[in-house]
């Protein structure tokens, strides 16, 4: 699978709209952002969106070893 980054945004740690289903195939990377030293926690999330652009079968079987 080949994906192309289509956008990114920083959202609050309580924004769950970023995990709602999409119509088109999309890969969503979510990671922590906005470290608060005094609270010792992250206050935000960095969200990176990628859209599916290509699907290619593997040329050789993958070994399960």
Coordinates of C-alpha atoms in Angstrom, one line a residue:
X1 CA 0.0 0.0 0.0
X2 CA 1.3 3.4 -0.9
X3 CA -0.1 6.5 0.9
X4 CA 0.6 10.2 0.3
X5 CA 0.4 12.7 3.2
X6 CA -2.5 15.0 2.6
X7 CA -2.5 17.1 5.7
X8 CA -1.7 17.5 9.3
X9 CA -3.2 19.4 12.3
X10 CA -2.8 19.8 16.0
X11 CA -5.9 19.0 18.1
X12 CA -6.7 18.9 21.8
X13 CA -6.3 15.7 23.6
X14 CA -10.1 15.4 23.9
X15 CA -10.9 15.8 20.2
X16 CA -12.1 12.4 19.1
X17 CA -13.5 13.6 15.7
X18 CA -10.1 12.6 14.2
X19 CA -10.9 8.9 14.5
X20 CA -14.3 9.0 12.8
X21 CA -14.7 6.7 9.7
X22 CA -13.8 8.2 6.3
X23 CA -15.4 7.5 2.9
X24 CA -12.1 7.0 1.1
X25 CA -9.2 4.9 2.3
X26 CA -7.1 6.9 4.7
X27 CA -4.2 6.3 7.1
X28 CA -4.2 8.5 10.2
X29 CA -1.2 8.8 12.4
X30 CA -1.8 10.2 15.9
X31 CA 0.9 11.1 18.3
X32 CA 1.4 13.3 21.4
X33 CA 2.3 17.0 21.2
X34 CA 2.3 20.0 23.4
X35 CA 4.2 18.7 26.5
X36 CA 3.3 20.7 29.6
X37 CA 6.2 20.6 32.1
X38 CA 4.2 21.6 35.1
X39 CA 1.5 19.0 34.6
X40 CA 3.9 16.4 33.2
X41 CA 1.5 15.5 30.4
X42 CA 0.8 16.2 26.8
X43 CA -2.1 18.6 26.1
X44 CA -2.4 18.1 22.4
X45 CA -2.2 15.6 19.6
X46 CA -0.5 15.9 16.3
X47 CA -2.6 14.2 13.5
X48 CA -1.1 13.4 10.1
X49 CA -3.6 12.3 7.4
X50 CA -2.5 10.2 4.3
X51 CA -4.6 9.1 1.4
X52 CA -4.3 5.8 -0.4
X53 CA -2.7 6.3 -3.8
X54 CA -1.7 2.8 -4.9
X55 CA -1.9 -0.9 -4.1
X56 CA 0.7 -3.4 -5.4
X57 CA 0.8 -7.1 -4.5
X58 CA 4.0 -8.4 -3.0
X59 CA 6.3 -10.0 -5.7
X60 CA 7.3 -12.8 -3.3
X61 CA 5.6 -14.5 -0.4
X62 CA 6.5 -13.1 3.0
X63 CA 8.2 -15.6 5.3
X64 CA 6.6 -16.1 8.7
X65 CA 9.9 -17.0 10.4

